[in-house]
Amino acid sequence: MTQPTASYGGRPLMPAPGAPTPELRVARFRPHTRRLVWSALVVIAVAGATGYFFDNLPAGFENWMLVAAAGAVVFLFALLPFLAWWTHVYTITTRRVIERTGIFVARRRELSHVRGYTIGMRRGILQRMWGAGTLTLSNGVDAPLRLVNVPSAALVHEVLVDQVEVNQILAHRDAQPLPPGPPPPLPRR
């Protein structure tokens, strides 16, 4: 079997039969950023309210109380949701899909392309407007892996289908016995 000399469609060349295949990162992304809109509105509202009420508070309240309350609201309703979004990362490699999440306690789930899995895509009205979607990957053995609010969900779905197909072709090809090589040279006398 010979290898093509050019790569078609931007795909990398297939490795020779029996050769180890390196794991390459295909995509790395976070859930869609639209969930941070409310956090941004909270920051704007708190900044406006703090600016208006600073040095203009009723009797019995002081400015440090206002600043502390504003800081607590921003921490709870803006910073924590941002950190939760920032630490939730999906990675697609040439061998597997990895989900990492967690602010204080990291959690990691993986699903191998070689084992094969079904891909379900659900897109609500708002998700369709933003081009996002929720992908559910299920191999029938483990709990389904849900990729929630994936940006460009149709493209990610296509990439996952391609990776499963390529990995299963490579696994099938590598399971076949190698063809016999040329006979060894005869010893010279």
Coordinates of C-alpha atoms in Angstrom, one line a residue:
M1 CA 0.0 0.0 0.0
T2 CA 1.5 3.4 -1.0
Q3 CA 0.8 6.7 0.6
P4 CA -0.5 9.6 -1.5
T5 CA 2.1 12.3 -2.0
A6 CA -0.3 15.2 -1.4
S7 CA -2.8 15.8 1.4
Y8 CA -6.4 16.2 0.1
G9 CA -8.8 18.5 1.8
G10 CA -6.4 19.6 4.5
R11 CA -6.3 16.1 6.1
P12 CA -3.0 14.8 7.3
L13 CA -1.4 11.8 5.7
M14 CA -2.3 8.4 7.1
P15 CA 0.5 6.7 9.0
A16 CA 2.0 3.5 7.6
P17 CA 0.3 0.3 8.8
G18 CA 1.7 -0.7 12.2
A19 CA 3.3 2.7 12.8
P20 CA 2.3 4.6 16.0
T21 CA -0.1 7.5 15.4
P22 CA 0.6 10.7 17.3
E23 CA -2.2 12.3 19.2
L24 CA -2.9 15.7 17.8
R25 CA -5.2 18.4 19.1
V26 CA -8.0 19.0 16.6
A27 CA -10.1 21.6 18.5
R28 CA -10.3 23.2 22.0
F29 CA -13.2 25.3 23.0
R30 CA -15.4 26.4 25.8
P31 CA -19.2 26.6 26.0
H32 CA -20.8 29.5 24.2
T33 CA -20.2 32.9 25.9
R34 CA -23.8 34.0 25.8
R35 CA -24.3 32.7 29.3
L36 CA -22.0 35.5 30.5
V37 CA -24.5 38.2 29.4
W38 CA -26.2 38.3 32.8
S39 CA -22.9 38.6 34.5
A40 CA -21.9 41.6 32.4
L41 CA -25.3 43.2 33.1
V42 CA -24.8 42.7 36.9
V43 CA -21.3 44.4 36.7
I44 CA -22.8 47.3 34.8
A45 CA -25.8 47.7 37.2
V46 CA -23.5 47.4 40.3
A47 CA -21.1 50.0 38.9
G48 CA -23.9 52.4 38.2
A49 CA -25.6 51.9 41.5
T50 CA -22.3 52.2 43.4
G51 CA -21.4 55.4 41.5
Y52 CA -24.8 56.9 42.2
F53 CA -25.0 56.0 45.9
F54 CA -21.3 56.7 46.8
D55 CA -21.3 59.7 49.2
N56 CA -25.1 59.9 48.8
L57 CA -26.2 57.3 51.3
P58 CA -29.0 57.6 53.9
A59 CA -28.0 58.1 57.6
G60 CA -26.5 55.1 59.3
F61 CA -24.8 53.7 56.2
E62 CA -21.2 54.3 55.2
N63 CA -19.4 54.2 51.9
W64 CA -17.3 51.1 52.9
M65 CA -20.6 49.2 53.4
L66 CA -21.7 50.1 49.9
V67 CA -18.3 49.0 48.4
A68 CA -18.3 45.7 50.4
A69 CA -21.9 44.9 49.2
A70 CA -21.0 45.8 45.6
G71 CA -17.9 43.6 45.8
A72 CA -19.9 40.7 47.2
V73 CA -22.5 41.0 44.5
V74 CA -19.9 41.2 41.7
F75 CA -18.0 38.2 43.2
L76 CA -21.1 36.0 43.5
F77 CA -22.9 37.0 40.3
A78 CA -20.1 37.9 37.9
L79 CA -16.7 36.5 38.9
L80 CA -17.9 33.0 39.9
P81 CA -20.0 32.4 36.8
F82 CA -17.0 33.7 34.7
L83 CA -14.6 31.3 36.4
A84 CA -17.1 28.4 36.0
W85 CA -17.2 29.2 32.2
W86 CA -13.5 29.7 32.0
T87 CA -12.6 26.3 33.6
H88 CA -15.1 24.3 31.5
V89 CA -13.0 23.2 28.5
Y90 CA -13.8 20.7 25.7
T91 CA -10.8 19.2 23.8
I92 CA -11.1 17.1 20.7
T93 CA -7.9 15.2 19.7
T94 CA -7.3 12.6 17.0
R95 CA -7.8 9.9 19.6
R96 CA -10.5 11.1 22.1
V97 CA -12.9 13.8 23.4
I98 CA -11.9 15.3 26.7
E99 CA -14.1 17.4 29.0
R100 CA -12.5 19.3 31.9
T101 CA -14.5 21.3 34.4
G102 CA -14.4 22.6 37.9
I103 CA -13.3 25.7 39.8
F104 CA -12.0 24.3 43.0
V105 CA -12.2 20.5 42.2
A106 CA -11.1 19.5 38.7
R107 CA -13.2 16.9 37.0
R108 CA -12.2 15.2 33.7
R109 CA -14.1 12.8 31.4
E110 CA -12.8 11.2 28.3
L111 CA -14.4 9.2 25.4
S112 CA -12.3 7.4 22.9
H113 CA -13.0 7.6 19.2
V114 CA -11.9 4.0 18.5
R115 CA -14.6 2.5 20.6
G116 CA -17.2 4.4 18.6
Y117 CA -20.2 6.3 19.8
T118 CA -23.4 7.9 18.6
I119 CA -23.7 11.6 18.4
G120 CA -27.0 13.3 19.1
M121 CA -27.4 17.1 18.5
R122 CA -30.1 19.2 20.1
R123 CA -30.6 22.8 19.3
G124 CA -33.2 25.0 20.9
I125 CA -34.4 28.3 19.4
L126 CA -31.9 30.5 21.2
Q127 CA -29.1 28.0 20.4
R128 CA -30.0 28.1 16.7
M129 CA -29.9 31.9 16.7
W130 CA -26.4 31.8 18.2
G131 CA -25.2 28.9 16.1
A132 CA -24.7 26.7 19.2
G133 CA -26.1 23.4 20.2
T134 CA -25.8 20.5 22.7
L135 CA -24.1 17.3 21.6
T136 CA -24.6 14.0 23.4
L137 CA -22.0 11.4 22.8
S138 CA -23.0 7.9 23.9
N139 CA -21.0 4.7 23.5
G140 CA -23.7 2.5 25.1
V141 CA -21.4 1.5 28.0
D142 CA -20.5 4.6 29.9
A143 CA -22.7 7.5 30.9
P144 CA -23.3 9.8 27.9
L145 CA -20.9 12.7 27.6
R146 CA -22.8 15.9 27.0
L147 CA -21.1 18.9 25.3
V148 CA -23.5 21.7 26.4
N149 CA -23.8 25.0 24.4
V150 CA -21.1 24.1 21.9
P151 CA -20.4 27.1 19.6
S152 CA -20.6 26.1 15.9
A153 CA -22.3 22.8 16.9
A154 CA -22.8 21.6 13.3
L155 CA -19.1 21.9 12.6
V156 CA -18.1 20.2 15.8
H157 CA -20.6 17.4 15.0
E158 CA -18.9 16.9 11.6
V159 CA -15.4 16.8 13.1
L160 CA -16.5 14.2 15.6
V161 CA -18.0 12.0 12.9
D162 CA -14.8 12.3 10.8
Q163 CA -12.6 11.4 13.8
V164 CA -14.7 8.3 14.7
E165 CA -14.6 7.2 11.1
V166 CA -10.8 7.7 10.7
N167 CA -10.1 6.0 14.0
Q168 CA -12.2 3.0 13.2
I169 CA -10.6 2.6 9.8
L170 CA -7.1 2.8 11.4
A171 CA -8.1 0.3 14.1
H172 CA -9.4 -2.1 11.5
R173 CA -6.4 -1.7 9.3
D174 CA -4.0 -2.2 12.2
A175 CA -5.9 -5.3 13.3
Q176 CA -5.1 -7.0 9.9
P177 CA -1.8 -8.9 9.7
L178 CA 0.9 -7.2 7.8
P179 CA 1.7 -8.5 4.4
P180 CA 4.8 -10.6 4.1
G181 CA 7.9 -8.6 3.3
P182 CA 10.5 -9.4 0.7
P183 CA 12.5 -12.5 1.4
P184 CA 15.8 -12.0 3.1
P185 CA 18.8 -11.9 0.8
L186 CA 20.8 -15.1 0.3
P187 CA 24.1 -15.2 2.0
R188 CA 27.1 -14.7 -0.3
R189 CA 29.9 -17.2 -0.5

